[in-house]
Amino acid sequence: AQSVSQHNHHVILSEAASLELGCNYSYGGTVNLFWYVQYPGQHLQLLLKYFSGDPLVKGIKGFEAEFIKSKFSFNLRKPSVQWSDTAEYFCAVKGAAGNKLTFGGGTRVLVKP
Amino acid sequence: GAVVSQHPSRVICKSGTSVKIECRSLDFQATTMFWYRQFPKQSLMLMATSNEGSKATYEQGVEKDKFLINHASLTLSTLTVTSAHPEDSSFYICSARGGQGQSYNEQFFGPGTRLTVL
């Protein structure tokens, strides 16, 4: 069974600070990896995804993530956060040939102005 | 593109009644739709997967007779919570996956429906 672990439940930081959110997964085959963001009161939006190719993936709003296969990790980064990045972030994994998307527990990020 | 809508956005009902939630893909044909449940401050838990024209596949622990799913067309899936009880109060989110091209490997999420059972 596939599983996803996000290391931090809550992160508080100031504007302009750098952000890195950890995500590790457990799955025995080829995976598709995703990061979603849920702003307060809004629905899930896709930040970025990895299917194959360059393991460093760039997404929207200045976010990027790096797939490290040997570590089963897909950490999300942003060099300089803004107050508007306050949201909950979810890492998710899907077997490349399958349907089921498994989510991590989410990380609540609060950016102080 | 790839917009998914849900209706209603909020619903309050009395214990014992049934509630139907609709999920629509507005600009693409969704061969597969997914229903999730999100408890406060927790992650999304997949409840079931439905393919157009066939029976839904439920995750372990999800009562199929309580959570009826119908995916009658390529743009509409419905979730009916039957004989709702307060413990069914939650945020229900649907997603849709397209049948071909880039949309095949991605799920596009609806805005969710908050159900409160009194």
mmCIF file of C-alpha atoms in Angstrom:
data_model
loop_
_atom_site.group_PDB
_atom_site.id
_atom_site.type_symbol
_atom_site.label_atom_id
_atom_site.label_comp_id
_atom_site.label_asym_id
_atom_site.label_seq_id
_atom_site.Cartn_x
_atom_site.Cartn_y
_atom_site.Cartn_z
ATOM 1 C CA ALA A 1 0.000 0.000 0.000
ATOM 2 C CA GLN A 2 1.220 3.459 -0.772
ATOM 3 C CA SER A 3 1.661 6.065 1.941
ATOM 4 C CA VAL A 4 2.827 9.643 2.178
ATOM 5 C CA SER A 5 4.437 11.346 5.134
ATOM 6 C CA GLN A 6 4.806 15.064 5.604
ATOM 7 C CA HIS A 7 7.221 15.869 8.369
ATOM 8 C CA ASN A 8 5.943 19.207 9.538
ATOM 9 C CA HIS A 9 2.377 19.781 10.626
ATOM 10 C CA HIS A 10 2.785 23.493 11.194
ATOM 11 C CA VAL A 11 5.338 25.973 9.944
ATOM 12 C CA ILE A 12 5.484 29.632 10.927
ATOM 13 C CA LEU A 13 7.856 31.988 9.202
ATOM 14 C CA SER A 14 8.282 35.606 8.247
ATOM 15 C CA GLU A 15 7.952 37.134 4.822
ATOM 16 C CA ALA A 16 11.046 36.743 2.639
ATOM 17 C CA ALA A 17 12.150 33.653 4.547
ATOM 18 C CA SER A 18 12.837 30.476 2.629
ATOM 19 C CA LEU A 19 10.440 27.561 2.869
ATOM 20 C CA GLU A 20 11.080 23.867 2.564
ATOM 21 C CA LEU A 21 8.415 21.269 3.256
ATOM 22 C CA GLY A 22 9.388 17.641 3.487
ATOM 23 C CA CYS A 23 7.513 14.802 1.833
ATOM 24 C CA ASN A 24 8.438 11.139 1.823
ATOM 25 C CA TYR A 25 6.461 8.373 0.228
ATOM 26 C CA SER A 26 6.303 4.642 0.286
ATOM 27 C CA TYR A 27 5.480 2.842 -2.931
ATOM 28 C CA GLY A 28 7.005 -0.088 -4.729
ATOM 29 C CA GLY A 29 6.904 1.132 -8.306
ATOM 30 C CA THR A 30 6.997 4.133 -10.598
ATOM 31 C CA VAL A 31 5.184 7.093 -9.136
ATOM 32 C CA ASN A 32 3.607 10.353 -10.100
ATOM 33 C CA LEU A 33 4.103 13.018 -7.430
ATOM 34 C CA PHE A 34 2.113 16.146 -6.702
ATOM 35 C CA TRP A 35 2.018 19.121 -4.416
ATOM 36 C CA TYR A 36 -1.332 20.785 -3.843
ATOM 37 C CA VAL A 37 -2.121 23.999 -1.977
ATOM 38 C CA GLN A 38 -5.338 24.863 -0.197
ATOM 39 C CA TYR A 39 -5.688 28.551 0.605
ATOM 40 C CA PRO A 40 -8.080 29.464 3.413
ATOM 41 C CA GLY A 41 -11.628 28.888 2.274
ATOM 42 C CA GLN A 42 -10.604 27.719 -1.172
ATOM 43 C CA HIS A 43 -10.319 24.407 -2.946
ATOM 44 C CA LEU A 44 -7.233 22.393 -3.658
ATOM 45 C CA GLN A 45 -5.039 23.725 -6.406
ATOM 46 C CA LEU A 46 -2.147 21.983 -8.094
ATOM 47 C CA LEU A 47 1.193 23.653 -7.405
ATOM 48 C CA LEU A 48 3.366 21.287 -9.376
ATOM 49 C CA LYS A 49 3.732 17.688 -10.446
ATOM 50 C CA TYR A 50 6.392 15.191 -11.380
ATOM 51 C CA PHE A 51 5.799 12.384 -13.834
ATOM 52 C CA SER A 52 9.231 11.757 -15.356
ATOM 53 C CA GLY A 53 12.325 13.530 -16.651
ATOM 54 C CA ASP A 54 14.106 16.349 -14.843
ATOM 55 C CA PRO A 55 13.725 15.647 -11.108
ATOM 56 C CA LEU A 56 13.691 19.359 -10.328
ATOM 57 C CA VAL A 57 10.203 20.547 -11.074
ATOM 58 C CA LYS A 58 9.121 24.150 -11.201
ATOM 59 C CA GLY A 59 5.551 25.051 -10.435
ATOM 60 C CA ILE A 60 3.377 28.074 -10.090
ATOM 61 C CA LYS A 61 3.954 31.009 -7.750
ATOM 62 C CA GLY A 62 7.689 30.448 -7.501
ATOM 63 C CA PHE A 63 7.486 26.980 -5.976
ATOM 64 C CA GLU A 64 9.723 24.103 -6.951
ATOM 65 C CA ALA A 65 10.190 20.539 -5.813
ATOM 66 C CA GLU A 66 12.921 17.986 -6.191
ATOM 67 C CA PHE A 67 12.310 14.292 -6.658
ATOM 68 C CA ILE A 68 15.065 12.223 -5.081
ATOM 69 C CA LYS A 69 14.302 8.650 -5.985
ATOM 70 C CA SER A 70 16.881 7.126 -3.670
ATOM 71 C CA LYS A 71 15.344 8.904 -0.711
ATOM 72 C CA PHE A 72 11.716 8.460 -1.779
ATOM 73 C CA SER A 73 11.348 12.184 -1.253
ATOM 74 C CA PHE A 74 9.662 15.063 -3.053
ATOM 75 C CA ASN A 75 10.370 18.172 -0.984
ATOM 76 C CA LEU A 76 8.749 21.479 -1.805
ATOM 77 C CA ARG A 77 10.722 24.722 -1.737
ATOM 78 C CA LYS A 78 10.266 28.422 -2.193
ATOM 79 C CA PRO A 79 13.217 30.792 -1.789
ATOM 80 C CA SER A 80 11.259 33.758 -0.482
ATOM 81 C CA VAL A 81 7.724 33.441 0.834
ATOM 82 C CA GLN A 82 5.019 36.048 0.894
ATOM 83 C CA TRP A 83 2.131 36.587 3.254
ATOM 84 C CA SER A 84 -0.153 35.272 0.512
ATOM 85 C CA ASP A 85 1.562 31.879 0.733
ATOM 86 C CA THR A 86 -0.276 31.247 3.985
ATOM 87 C CA ALA A 87 -2.118 28.025 3.239
ATOM 88 C CA GLU A 88 -2.135 24.305 3.785
ATOM 89 C CA TYR A 89 0.120 22.261 1.559
ATOM 90 C CA PHE A 90 -0.454 18.641 0.644
ATOM 91 C CA CYS A 91 1.939 16.204 -0.930
ATOM 92 C CA ALA A 92 0.330 13.363 -2.882
ATOM 93 C CA VAL A 93 1.493 10.273 -4.713
ATOM 94 C CA LYS A 94 -0.050 8.042 -7.320
ATOM 95 C CA GLY A 95 1.275 4.893 -8.850
ATOM 96 C CA ALA A 96 2.058 5.703 -12.460
ATOM 97 C CA ALA A 97 -0.284 3.023 -13.725
ATOM 98 C CA GLY A 98 -2.966 3.444 -11.120
ATOM 99 C CA ASN A 99 -5.870 5.614 -10.165
ATOM 100 C CA LYS A 100 -5.538 6.209 -6.486
ATOM 101 C CA LEU A 101 -4.043 9.443 -5.195
ATOM 102 C CA THR A 102 -2.775 9.195 -1.641
ATOM 103 C CA PHE A 103 -2.323 12.383 0.324
ATOM 104 C CA GLY A 104 0.035 13.245 3.107
ATOM 105 C CA GLY A 105 -1.276 14.739 6.301
ATOM 106 C CA GLY A 106 -0.736 18.287 5.148
ATOM 107 C CA THR A 107 1.405 21.133 6.453
ATOM 108 C CA ARG A 108 -0.136 24.379 7.597
ATOM 109 C CA VAL A 109 2.088 27.295 6.696
ATOM 110 C CA LEU A 110 1.611 30.679 8.304
ATOM 111 C CA VAL A 111 3.606 33.548 6.873
ATOM 112 C CA LYS A 112 3.772 36.554 9.144
ATOM 113 C CA PRO A 113 3.844 39.945 7.426
ATOM 114 C CA GLY B 1 -9.606 24.695 -18.378
ATOM 115 C CA ALA B 2 -10.236 21.635 -16.229
ATOM 116 C CA VAL B 3 -12.805 23.130 -13.896
ATOM 117 C CA VAL B 4 -14.768 21.001 -11.481
ATOM 118 C CA SER B 5 -17.788 22.306 -9.638
ATOM 119 C CA GLN B 6 -19.714 20.975 -6.668
ATOM 120 C CA HIS B 7 -23.206 21.715 -5.500
ATOM 121 C CA PRO B 8 -24.187 22.604 -2.905
ATOM 122 C CA SER B 9 -21.228 24.273 -1.255
ATOM 123 C CA ARG B 10 -22.832 23.967 2.161
ATOM 124 C CA VAL B 11 -25.700 21.906 3.430
ATOM 125 C CA ILE B 12 -27.242 21.495 6.848
ATOM 126 C CA CYS B 13 -29.642 18.653 7.399
ATOM 127 C CA LYS B 14 -31.407 16.823 10.179
ATOM 128 C CA SER B 15 -30.244 13.472 11.394
ATOM 129 C CA GLY B 16 -31.855 10.646 9.458
ATOM 130 C CA THR B 17 -32.313 12.512 6.210
ATOM 131 C CA SER B 18 -30.425 11.947 2.966
ATOM 132 C CA VAL B 19 -28.278 14.499 1.211
ATOM 133 C CA LYS B 20 -27.149 14.504 -2.414
ATOM 134 C CA ILE B 21 -23.970 16.237 -3.518
ATOM 135 C CA GLU B 22 -23.247 16.840 -7.190
ATOM 136 C CA CYS B 23 -19.859 16.989 -8.845
ATOM 137 C CA ARG B 24 -19.539 18.261 -12.398
ATOM 138 C CA SER B 25 -16.628 18.576 -14.774
ATOM 139 C CA LEU B 26 -17.398 21.767 -16.658
ATOM 140 C CA ASP B 27 -15.046 21.751 -19.593
ATOM 141 C CA PHE B 28 -13.842 18.204 -20.028
ATOM 142 C CA GLN B 29 -15.179 14.694 -19.958
ATOM 143 C CA ALA B 30 -14.293 12.901 -16.779
ATOM 144 C CA THR B 31 -13.991 9.168 -17.233
ATOM 145 C CA THR B 32 -13.139 8.787 -13.574
ATOM 146 C CA MET B 33 -14.284 10.761 -10.568
ATOM 147 C CA PHE B 34 -13.137 10.470 -7.005
ATOM 148 C CA TRP B 35 -14.833 11.306 -3.726
ATOM 149 C CA TYR B 36 -12.819 12.358 -0.717
ATOM 150 C CA ARG B 37 -13.636 13.247 2.838
ATOM 151 C CA GLN B 38 -11.670 15.789 4.794
ATOM 152 C CA PHE B 39 -12.013 16.062 8.555
ATOM 153 C CA PRO B 40 -11.064 19.321 10.256
ATOM 154 C CA LYS B 41 -7.330 19.886 10.242
ATOM 155 C CA GLN B 42 -6.731 16.550 8.556
ATOM 156 C CA SER B 43 -5.850 15.346 5.128
ATOM 157 C CA LEU B 44 -8.099 14.094 2.377
ATOM 158 C CA MET B 45 -9.158 10.495 2.628
ATOM 159 C CA LEU B 46 -10.304 8.752 -0.517
ATOM 160 C CA MET B 47 -13.764 7.296 -0.111
ATOM 161 C CA ALA B 48 -14.453 5.855 -3.522
ATOM 162 C CA THR B 49 -13.572 5.890 -7.181
ATOM 163 C CA SER B 50 -16.255 5.919 -9.820
ATOM 164 C CA ASN B 51 -15.992 5.282 -13.515
ATOM 165 C CA GLU B 52 -18.678 6.459 -15.856
ATOM 166 C CA GLY B 53 -21.322 3.839 -16.363
ATOM 167 C CA SER B 54 -20.041 1.356 -13.816
ATOM 168 C CA LYS B 55 -20.274 0.742 -10.093
ATOM 169 C CA ALA B 56 -18.049 2.695 -7.767
ATOM 170 C CA THR B 57 -15.080 1.117 -6.043
ATOM 171 C CA TYR B 58 -15.112 1.894 -2.345
ATOM 172 C CA GLU B 59 -12.117 2.134 -0.069
ATOM 173 C CA GLN B 60 -11.866 -0.153 2.892
ATOM 174 C CA GLY B 61 -14.058 0.968 5.733
ATOM 175 C CA VAL B 62 -16.404 3.071 3.618
ATOM 176 C CA GLU B 63 -19.994 1.839 3.677
ATOM 177 C CA LYS B 64 -21.262 1.642 0.139
ATOM 178 C CA ASP B 65 -24.883 1.513 1.257
ATOM 179 C CA LYS B 66 -24.458 4.702 3.213
ATOM 180 C CA PHE B 67 -22.487 6.637 0.629
ATOM 181 C CA LEU B 68 -24.210 6.012 -2.688
ATOM 182 C CA ILE B 69 -22.252 7.093 -5.719
ATOM 183 C CA ASN B 70 -23.645 7.445 -9.193
ATOM 184 C CA HIS B 71 -21.569 8.401 -12.234
ATOM 185 C CA ALA B 72 -24.225 8.415 -14.892
ATOM 186 C CA SER B 73 -22.509 10.665 -17.396
ATOM 187 C CA LEU B 74 -19.041 11.831 -18.329
ATOM 188 C CA THR B 75 -19.599 15.166 -16.629
ATOM 189 C CA LEU B 76 -21.609 14.330 -13.528
ATOM 190 C CA SER B 77 -21.137 12.211 -10.448
ATOM 191 C CA THR B 78 -23.320 12.320 -7.369
ATOM 192 C CA LEU B 79 -22.683 11.292 -3.788
ATOM 193 C CA THR B 80 -25.729 10.620 -1.647
ATOM 194 C CA VAL B 81 -25.239 10.387 2.089
ATOM 195 C CA THR B 82 -28.149 8.255 3.219
ATOM 196 C CA SER B 83 -29.669 8.442 6.699
ATOM 197 C CA ALA B 84 -27.106 11.016 7.707
ATOM 198 C CA HIS B 85 -25.908 11.215 11.296
ATOM 199 C CA PRO B 86 -23.843 13.864 13.079
ATOM 200 C CA GLU B 87 -20.686 11.799 12.630
ATOM 201 C CA ASP B 88 -21.132 12.171 8.859
ATOM 202 C CA SER B 89 -20.564 15.899 9.210
ATOM 203 C CA SER B 90 -17.478 16.655 7.194
ATOM 204 C CA PHE B 91 -16.071 18.330 4.128
ATOM 205 C CA TYR B 92 -16.665 16.253 1.011
ATOM 206 C CA ILE B 93 -14.495 16.910 -1.999
ATOM 207 C CA CYS B 94 -14.723 15.441 -5.452
ATOM 208 C CA SER B 95 -12.122 15.323 -8.147
ATOM 209 C CA ALA B 96 -12.239 14.373 -11.773
ATOM 210 C CA ARG B 97 -9.746 12.859 -14.117
ATOM 211 C CA GLY B 98 -9.922 13.174 -17.845
ATOM 212 C CA GLY B 99 -9.796 10.356 -20.324
ATOM 213 C CA GLN B 100 -6.912 11.351 -22.508
ATOM 214 C CA GLY B 101 -4.013 13.669 -22.931
ATOM 215 C CA GLN B 102 -2.551 15.635 -20.100
ATOM 216 C CA SER B 103 -5.707 15.439 -18.037
ATOM 217 C CA TYR B 104 -5.409 11.658 -17.748
ATOM 218 C CA ASN B 105 -2.760 11.665 -15.040
ATOM 219 C CA GLU B 106 -4.081 14.610 -13.091
ATOM 220 C CA GLN B 107 -7.022 15.022 -10.820
ATOM 221 C CA PHE B 108 -8.849 18.327 -10.816
ATOM 222 C CA PHE B 109 -10.583 19.145 -7.572
ATOM 223 C CA GLY B 110 -13.929 20.663 -6.835
ATOM 224 C CA PRO B 111 -14.373 23.340 -4.168
ATOM 225 C CA GLY B 112 -15.903 20.926 -1.690
ATOM 226 C CA THR B 113 -19.200 20.624 0.123
ATOM 227 C CA ARG B 114 -19.472 21.161 3.837
ATOM 228 C CA LEU B 115 -22.087 18.891 5.325
ATOM 229 C CA THR B 116 -23.420 19.529 8.800
ATOM 230 C CA VAL B 117 -25.826 17.008 10.268
ATOM 231 C CA LEU B 118 -27.779 18.224 13.269
#
